[in-house]
Amino acid sequence: MNKEKNFQGYLHDKGLKSTRQRDDIASYFLQQDKHFTVEELYNEIKKSDPQIGYATVYRTLKLLVDAELAVECQFSDGLTRFEPVHKGKHHDHLICLKCGKIIEFENDKIEQLQLEVAREQNFELTNHKCVLYGYCSRCKE
Amino acid sequence: MNKEKNFQGYLHDKGLKSTRQRDDIASYFLQQDKHFTVEELYNEIKKSDPQIGYATVYRTLKLLVDAELAVECQFSDGLTRFEPVHKGKHHDHLICLKCGKIIEFENDKIEQLQLEVAREQNFELTNHKCVLYGYCSRCKE
DNA sequence: AACGAAATTGATATTCATTATCAATATGAG
DNA sequence: CTCATATTGATAATGAATATCAATTTCGTT
Ligand SMILES: [Mn+2]
Ligand SMILES: [Mn+2]
Ligand SMILES: [Zn+2]
Ligand SMILES: [Zn+2]
């Protein structure tokens, strides 16, 4: 698959080594479409590799972020989550404060206006996080 | 001052007590226009009240957030910051990844589009955080 | 295929921010 | 003023994330 090739390339370019653990973690993670807690991913990986170390999962996620194959998300529940980057497509999030539901959205107008704001401030924009909090259709009743 | 009255009213309405420590912390904090780390605020308060406890600063900030007189900010440096809410005016932030500079901005169009996004998803919006990361005019060179 | 320098792993210790605990003290309604 | 209740501040506990390090693995080079 393409993204796994990207990861192999990334490792090679950085002089890092391809290992069974890294490859398993990356392979599993990149195929999913979830917002993983480190613990969630650790528990998944442990099913096929009971020996996997917690630290290795942390380290591999860090590499994936550096390789731009994952992004870190901080919603306001205190937990850090990671999600795979699919097709380089950016999106932002709506978070339900009751059930924790995560909805993704893309809005080009907002993205454009953000660029404009940055330009006005003479800022060189690298990335952004836009998170909307509230209650989902089911929870607002 | 108005906001301090608000805090007194909040305490009273919640059946909480007004104390020298709370009042000093709130009074100092609400007069400033900064994004305080708990430690930063603690150190400031300690100047006039060397006996102040760290936990009391945490607790008071939590109260101020609940009273909607402060908001919590998470920029990506791992530290939680608090800023006083002035005149109920909402704003978002630009963060310089090099020098840590924090620039505030208001953009009604973005706010409107966010409401629209929420409406499309049948979400009842309560608040949002929009943070733009990059390099400020001085740091981008 | 074997070697060996360098990177990686996983168990564990450590750090650091935040929360919980609790005895002593302060507050404020009646 | 009294007293039930809330608060304080010192400290312990928690929990996520990082650092450490000996043992193991990888991979470019022989
Ligand atoms: Mn997402
Ligand atoms: Mn601000
Ligand atoms: Zn919900
Ligand atoms: Zn800067």
Short mmCIF file of C-alpha atoms (C1' of nucleotides) and ligand atoms in Angstrom, two decimals:
data_model
loop_
_atom_site.label_atom_id
_atom_site.label_comp_id
_atom_site.label_asym_id
_atom_site.label_seq_id
_atom_site.Cartn_x
_atom_site.Cartn_y
_atom_site.Cartn_z
CA MET A 1 0.00 0.00 0.00
CA ASN A 2 1.07 3.54 -0.69
CA LYS A 3 1.25 4.99 2.78
CA GLU A 4 3.24 2.08 4.09
CA LYS A 5 5.70 2.65 1.29
CA ASN A 6 5.83 6.26 2.38
CA PHE A 7 6.68 5.15 5.88
CA GLN A 8 9.43 2.85 4.64
CA GLY A 9 10.80 5.68 2.56
CA TYR A 10 10.64 8.04 5.50
CA LEU A 11 12.54 5.63 7.70
CA HIS A 12 15.19 5.08 5.08
CA ASP A 13 15.64 8.77 4.37
CA LYS A 14 16.12 9.46 8.06
CA GLY A 15 18.60 6.63 8.50
CA LEU A 16 16.12 4.78 10.68
CA LYS A 17 15.49 1.09 10.56
CA SER A 18 12.49 -0.87 9.54
CA THR A 19 11.51 -3.25 12.30
CA ARG A 20 8.77 -5.79 12.76
CA GLN A 21 7.24 -3.71 15.57
CA ARG A 22 7.27 -0.41 13.69
CA ASP A 23 5.93 -1.96 10.57
CA ASP A 24 3.14 -3.75 12.39
CA ILE A 25 2.10 -0.63 14.26
CA ALA A 26 2.23 1.59 11.18
CA SER A 27 0.50 -0.96 9.00
CA TYR A 28 -2.36 -1.44 11.41
CA PHE A 29 -2.72 2.24 12.27
CA LEU A 30 -2.65 3.53 8.71
CA GLN A 31 -5.38 1.16 7.60
CA GLN A 32 -7.79 2.44 10.20
CA ASP A 33 -9.92 5.55 10.13
CA LYS A 34 -10.07 6.31 13.83
CA HIS A 35 -8.81 8.75 16.38
CA PHE A 36 -6.62 6.50 18.50
CA THR A 37 -5.54 6.94 22.03
CA VAL A 38 -2.07 5.53 22.59
CA GLU A 39 -3.61 2.97 24.90
CA GLU A 40 -6.25 1.99 22.35
CA LEU A 41 -3.63 1.40 19.69
CA TYR A 42 -1.38 -0.40 22.15
CA ASN A 43 -4.20 -2.78 23.04
CA GLU A 44 -4.95 -3.48 19.40
CA ILE A 45 -1.36 -4.19 18.52
CA LYS A 46 -0.94 -6.39 21.55
CA LYS A 47 -3.50 -8.79 20.11
CA SER A 48 -1.11 -9.80 17.36
CA ASP A 49 2.11 -9.03 19.25
CA PRO A 50 1.69 -9.59 22.99
CA GLN A 51 5.31 -8.59 23.57
CA ILE A 52 4.93 -5.08 22.16
CA GLY A 53 6.10 -2.33 24.47
CA TYR A 54 4.08 0.72 25.36
CA ALA A 55 7.05 2.95 24.61
CA THR A 56 7.37 1.53 21.13
CA VAL A 57 3.82 2.55 20.33
CA TYR A 58 4.54 6.07 21.55
CA ARG A 59 7.74 6.22 19.55
CA THR A 60 6.18 4.91 16.37
CA LEU A 61 3.28 7.35 16.55
CA LYS A 62 5.78 10.15 16.92
CA LEU A 63 7.54 8.95 13.80
CA LEU A 64 4.27 8.76 11.90
CA VAL A 65 3.50 12.34 12.87
CA ASP A 66 6.94 13.43 11.75
CA ALA A 67 6.41 11.56 8.48
CA GLU A 68 3.13 13.47 8.12
CA LEU A 69 1.21 10.22 8.03
CA ALA A 70 -0.53 10.96 11.32
CA VAL A 71 -1.75 14.03 13.16
CA GLU A 72 -2.10 14.59 16.86
CA CYS A 73 -5.49 15.72 18.16
CA GLN A 74 -6.25 17.31 21.49
CA PHE A 75 -9.92 17.45 22.20
CA SER A 76 -10.84 18.70 25.65
CA ASP A 77 -11.00 15.36 27.41
CA GLY A 78 -7.36 15.41 28.42
CA LEU A 79 -6.39 12.52 26.16
CA THR A 80 -4.07 12.83 23.20
CA ARG A 81 -5.33 11.09 20.10
CA PHE A 82 -3.71 10.25 16.81
CA GLU A 83 -5.39 9.80 13.50
CA PRO A 84 -4.00 8.58 10.20
CA VAL A 85 -3.80 11.14 7.40
CA HIS A 86 -5.75 9.82 4.47
CA LYS A 87 -4.90 11.13 1.01
CA GLY A 88 -3.34 14.23 2.48
CA LYS A 89 -6.83 15.57 3.01
CA HIS A 90 -7.16 18.01 5.86
CA HIS A 91 -10.27 18.21 7.99
CA ASP A 92 -11.39 19.65 11.30
CA HIS A 93 -13.60 18.30 14.06
CA LEU A 94 -16.88 18.65 15.85
CA ILE A 95 -16.86 17.04 19.31
CA CYS A 96 -19.90 16.03 21.31
CA LEU A 97 -19.35 16.96 24.93
CA LYS A 98 -21.76 14.29 26.11
CA CYS A 99 -21.09 11.11 24.15
CA GLY A 100 -17.67 12.00 22.79
CA LYS A 101 -18.73 11.54 19.19
CA ILE A 102 -16.25 12.94 16.70
CA ILE A 103 -17.55 14.35 13.43
CA GLU A 104 -15.19 15.48 10.72
CA PHE A 105 -15.79 18.41 8.44
CA GLU A 106 -14.05 20.24 5.64
CA ASN A 107 -14.82 23.83 4.87
CA ASP A 108 -12.76 25.57 2.25
CA LYS A 109 -14.16 28.97 3.06
CA ILE A 110 -12.95 28.72 6.63
CA GLU A 111 -9.57 27.54 5.43
CA GLN A 112 -9.33 30.51 3.06
CA LEU A 113 -10.28 32.96 5.77
CA GLN A 114 -7.64 31.50 8.05
CA LEU A 115 -5.02 32.10 5.39
CA GLU A 116 -6.27 35.66 5.14
CA VAL A 117 -6.03 36.17 8.89
CA ALA A 118 -2.47 34.87 8.84
CA ARG A 119 -1.58 37.12 5.94
CA GLU A 120 -2.94 40.16 7.77
CA GLN A 121 -0.69 39.37 10.71
CA ASN A 122 2.32 38.65 8.53
CA PHE A 123 2.30 35.10 9.78
CA GLU A 124 3.68 32.17 7.89
CA LEU A 125 1.05 29.53 8.53
CA THR A 126 2.10 25.91 8.95
CA ASN A 127 -1.03 24.28 10.31
CA HIS A 128 -4.07 24.86 12.40
CA LYS A 129 -6.59 23.17 14.66
CA CYS A 130 -10.21 24.12 14.58
CA VAL A 131 -12.40 22.22 17.02
CA LEU A 132 -16.09 22.88 17.54
CA TYR A 133 -17.62 21.68 20.80
CA GLY A 134 -21.26 21.08 21.53
CA TYR A 135 -23.93 18.40 21.54
CA CYS A 136 -24.60 16.05 18.69
CA SER A 137 -28.04 15.51 17.21
CA ARG A 138 -28.72 12.60 19.52
CA CYS A 139 -27.40 14.17 22.70
CA LYS A 140 -28.92 17.63 22.43
CA GLU A 141 -32.52 16.29 22.57
CA MET B 1 -15.11 46.53 39.19
CA ASN B 2 -17.71 44.70 37.21
CA LYS B 3 -16.03 41.36 36.67
CA GLU B 4 -15.10 41.08 40.30
CA LYS B 5 -18.71 41.70 41.18
CA ASN B 6 -19.59 38.95 38.75
CA PHE B 7 -17.26 36.63 40.59
CA GLN B 8 -18.76 37.53 43.94
CA GLY B 9 -22.20 36.92 42.53
CA TYR B 10 -21.11 33.62 41.08
CA LEU B 11 -19.72 32.47 44.40
CA HIS B 12 -22.84 33.48 46.22
CA ASP B 13 -25.17 31.83 43.73
CA LYS B 14 -23.26 28.59 44.01
CA GLY B 15 -23.25 28.67 47.80
CA LEU B 16 -19.50 29.18 47.81
CA LYS B 17 -17.63 31.51 50.09
CA SER B 18 -15.69 34.62 49.36
CA THR B 19 -12.21 34.30 50.78
CA ARG B 20 -9.17 36.51 50.86
CA GLN B 21 -7.27 34.05 48.67
CA ARG B 22 -9.97 33.66 46.05
CA ASP B 23 -10.61 37.34 45.87
CA ASP B 24 -6.94 38.19 45.55
CA ILE B 25 -6.39 35.65 42.82
CA ALA B 26 -9.50 36.64 40.88
CA SER B 27 -8.85 40.34 41.32
CA TYR B 28 -5.29 40.11 40.05
CA PHE B 29 -6.07 37.70 37.24
CA LEU B 30 -9.07 39.57 35.90
CA GLN B 31 -7.17 42.83 35.68
CA GLN B 32 -4.51 41.34 33.46
CA ASP B 33 -4.63 40.68 29.76
CA LYS B 34 -2.36 37.67 29.54
CA HIS B 35 -2.41 33.97 28.93
CA PHE B 36 -1.32 32.67 32.29
CA THR B 37 0.25 29.40 33.14
CA VAL B 38 -0.86 28.22 36.57
CA GLU B 39 2.72 28.56 37.70
CA GLU B 40 2.99 32.10 36.34
CA LEU B 41 -0.12 33.18 38.18
CA TYR B 42 0.95 31.36 41.32
CA ASN B 43 4.27 33.21 41.30
CA GLU B 44 2.57 36.56 40.85
CA ILE B 45 0.11 35.98 43.65
CA LYS B 46 2.85 34.76 45.93
CA LYS B 47 4.44 38.19 45.79
CA SER B 48 1.57 39.66 47.77
CA ASP B 49 0.59 36.47 49.59
CA PRO B 50 3.60 34.24 50.21
CA GLN B 51 1.40 31.71 51.97
CA ILE B 52 -0.82 31.06 48.98
CA GLY B 53 -1.12 27.41 48.04
CA TYR B 54 -0.64 26.04 44.56
CA ALA B 55 -3.87 24.10 44.81
CA THR B 56 -5.81 27.23 45.64
CA VAL B 57 -4.66 28.84 42.41
CA TYR B 58 -5.76 25.77 40.47
CA ARG B 59 -9.08 25.72 42.24
CA THR B 60 -9.76 29.40 41.76
CA LEU B 61 -8.94 29.26 38.07
CA LYS B 62 -11.38 26.40 37.73
CA LEU B 63 -14.04 28.52 39.39
CA LEU B 64 -13.30 31.44 37.10
CA VAL B 65 -13.70 29.18 34.09
CA ASP B 66 -16.98 27.90 35.45
CA ALA B 67 -18.08 31.48 36.04
CA GLU B 68 -17.18 32.18 32.42
CA LEU B 69 -14.71 34.81 33.51
CA ALA B 70 -11.76 32.81 32.20
CA VAL B 71 -11.09 30.41 29.39
CA GLU B 72 -8.62 27.58 29.19
CA CYS B 73 -6.21 27.53 26.26
CA GLN B 74 -4.19 24.59 25.01
CA PHE B 75 -1.58 25.63 22.54
CA SER B 76 0.74 22.84 21.48
CA ASP B 77 3.49 23.42 24.02
CA GLY B 78 2.03 21.05 26.57
CA LEU B 79 1.13 23.79 29.02
CA THR B 80 -2.39 24.78 29.96
CA ARG B 81 -2.98 28.49 30.01
CA PHE B 82 -5.82 30.62 31.28
CA GLU B 83 -6.88 34.00 30.08
CA PRO B 84 -9.43 36.42 31.49
CA VAL B 85 -12.53 37.00 29.42
CA HIS B 86 -12.79 40.69 28.70
CA LYS B 87 -16.21 42.13 27.91
CA GLY B 88 -17.46 38.73 26.85
CA LYS B 89 -15.61 39.21 23.60
CA HIS B 90 -14.51 36.01 21.95
CA HIS B 91 -11.30 35.74 19.98
CA ASP B 92 -9.02 33.04 18.60
CA HIS B 93 -5.25 32.71 18.44
CA LEU B 94 -2.23 32.65 16.21
CA ILE B 95 0.77 30.97 17.83
CA CYS B 96 4.39 31.38 16.77
CA LEU B 97 6.07 28.00 16.91
CA LYS B 98 9.48 29.59 17.38
CA CYS B 99 9.14 32.39 19.92
CA GLY B 100 5.79 31.43 21.40
CA LYS B 101 4.21 34.76 20.58
CA ILE B 102 0.44 34.76 20.92
CA ILE B 103 -1.60 36.97 18.60
CA GLU B 104 -5.32 37.33 19.02
CA PHE B 105 -7.78 37.71 16.20
CA GLU B 106 -11.49 38.05 15.68
CA ASN B 107 -13.12 37.06 12.45
CA ASP B 108 -16.87 37.17 12.24
CA LYS B 109 -16.98 35.40 8.91
CA ILE B 110 -15.18 32.39 10.35
CA GLU B 111 -17.52 32.42 13.32
CA GLN B 112 -20.54 32.49 11.03
CA LEU B 113 -19.21 29.62 8.94
CA GLN B 114 -18.63 27.59 12.06
CA LEU B 115 -22.25 28.06 13.04
CA GLU B 116 -23.21 26.93 9.59
CA VAL B 117 -21.06 23.81 9.84
CA ALA B 118 -22.65 22.98 13.18
CA ARG B 119 -26.13 23.50 11.78
CA GLU B 120 -25.41 21.18 8.86
CA GLN B 121 -24.43 18.48 11.33
CA ASN B 122 -27.37 19.10 13.60
CA PHE B 123 -24.98 20.08 16.33
CA GLU B 124 -25.79 22.41 19.17
CA LEU B 125 -22.64 24.47 19.41
CA THR B 126 -21.40 25.61 22.80
CA ASN B 127 -17.89 26.83 22.06
CA HIS B 128 -14.92 26.33 19.83
CA LYS B 129 -11.18 26.67 19.65
CA CYS B 130 -9.46 27.79 16.53
CA VAL B 131 -5.69 27.97 16.75
CA LEU B 132 -3.42 28.86 13.86
CA TYR B 133 0.21 27.78 14.11
CA GLY B 134 3.14 29.16 12.20
CA TYR B 135 5.91 31.71 12.36
CA CYS B 136 5.42 35.32 13.28
CA SER B 137 6.72 38.19 11.17
CA ARG B 138 9.95 38.36 13.12
CA CYS B 139 10.61 34.62 13.26
CA LYS B 140 9.85 33.67 9.68
CA GLU B 141 12.73 35.86 8.37
"C1'" DA C 1 26.69 -15.41 4.41
"C1'" DA C 2 28.93 -13.33 8.33
"C1'" DC C 3 30.48 -9.02 10.74
"C1'" DG C 4 29.77 -5.17 13.55
"C1'" DA C 5 28.48 -0.32 14.21
"C1'" DA C 6 24.47 1.79 15.15
"C1'" DA C 7 19.64 1.75 15.98
"C1'" DT C 8 15.79 -0.40 18.41
"C1'" DT C 9 13.25 -2.64 21.83
"C1'" DG C 10 10.83 -3.26 26.18
"C1'" DA C 11 11.04 -3.10 31.05
"C1'" DT C 12 11.40 0.19 34.21
"C1'" DA C 13 12.42 4.60 36.43
"C1'" DT C 14 11.56 9.37 36.13
"C1'" DT C 15 9.40 13.64 35.29
"C1'" DC C 16 5.87 16.76 35.54
"C1'" DA C 17 1.15 18.59 35.49
"C1'" DT C 18 -2.97 18.00 37.75
"C1'" DT C 19 -6.08 15.98 41.22
"C1'" DA C 20 -7.23 13.95 45.72
"C1'" DT C 21 -6.76 13.85 50.69
"C1'" DC C 22 -7.25 15.68 55.15
"C1'" DA C 23 -6.47 18.15 59.47
"C1'" DA C 24 -6.60 22.89 60.67
"C1'" DT C 25 -8.89 27.17 59.84
"C1'" DA C 26 -12.13 30.61 58.02
"C1'" DT C 27 -16.69 32.04 56.49
"C1'" DG C 28 -21.32 33.69 56.92
"C1'" DA C 29 -26.40 32.66 57.70
"C1'" DG C 30 -29.29 32.66 61.42
"C1'" DC D 1 -21.84 34.92 68.58
"C1'" DT D 2 -22.48 30.10 67.12
"C1'" DC D 3 -21.76 26.33 64.35
"C1'" DA D 4 -22.42 23.76 60.19
"C1'" DT D 5 -20.08 23.94 56.21
"C1'" DA D 6 -16.69 25.45 53.00
"C1'" DT D 7 -11.83 26.49 52.29
"C1'" DT D 8 -7.02 26.29 52.70
"C1'" DG D 9 -2.38 24.53 52.07
"C1'" DA D 10 0.74 20.86 52.67
"C1'" DT D 11 1.40 16.70 50.85
"C1'" DA D 12 0.34 12.28 48.68
"C1'" DA D 13 -1.43 10.16 44.67
"C1'" DT D 14 -2.40 9.77 39.91
"C1'" DG D 15 -1.53 9.42 35.14
"C1'" DA D 16 0.37 10.64 30.77
"C1'" DA D 17 4.56 11.15 28.54
"C1'" DT D 18 9.61 10.84 28.43
"C1'" DA D 19 14.25 9.08 29.73
"C1'" DT D 20 17.31 5.28 30.73
"C1'" DC D 21 19.78 1.23 29.65
"C1'" DA D 22 21.08 -3.58 28.89
"C1'" DA D 23 19.84 -6.92 25.54
"C1'" DT D 24 18.61 -7.58 20.88
"C1'" DT D 25 17.95 -6.54 15.99
"C1'" DT D 26 18.91 -4.41 11.66
"C1'" DC D 27 21.43 -3.59 7.49
"C1'" DG D 28 25.41 -1.69 4.91
"C1'" DT D 29 29.69 -3.61 4.19
"C1'" DT D 30 32.95 -7.13 3.76
MN MN E 1 -10.41 13.36 12.15
MN MN E 2 -6.31 35.32 23.94
ZN ZN E 3 -23.36 13.05 21.51
ZN ZN E 4 7.87 34.29 16.66
#
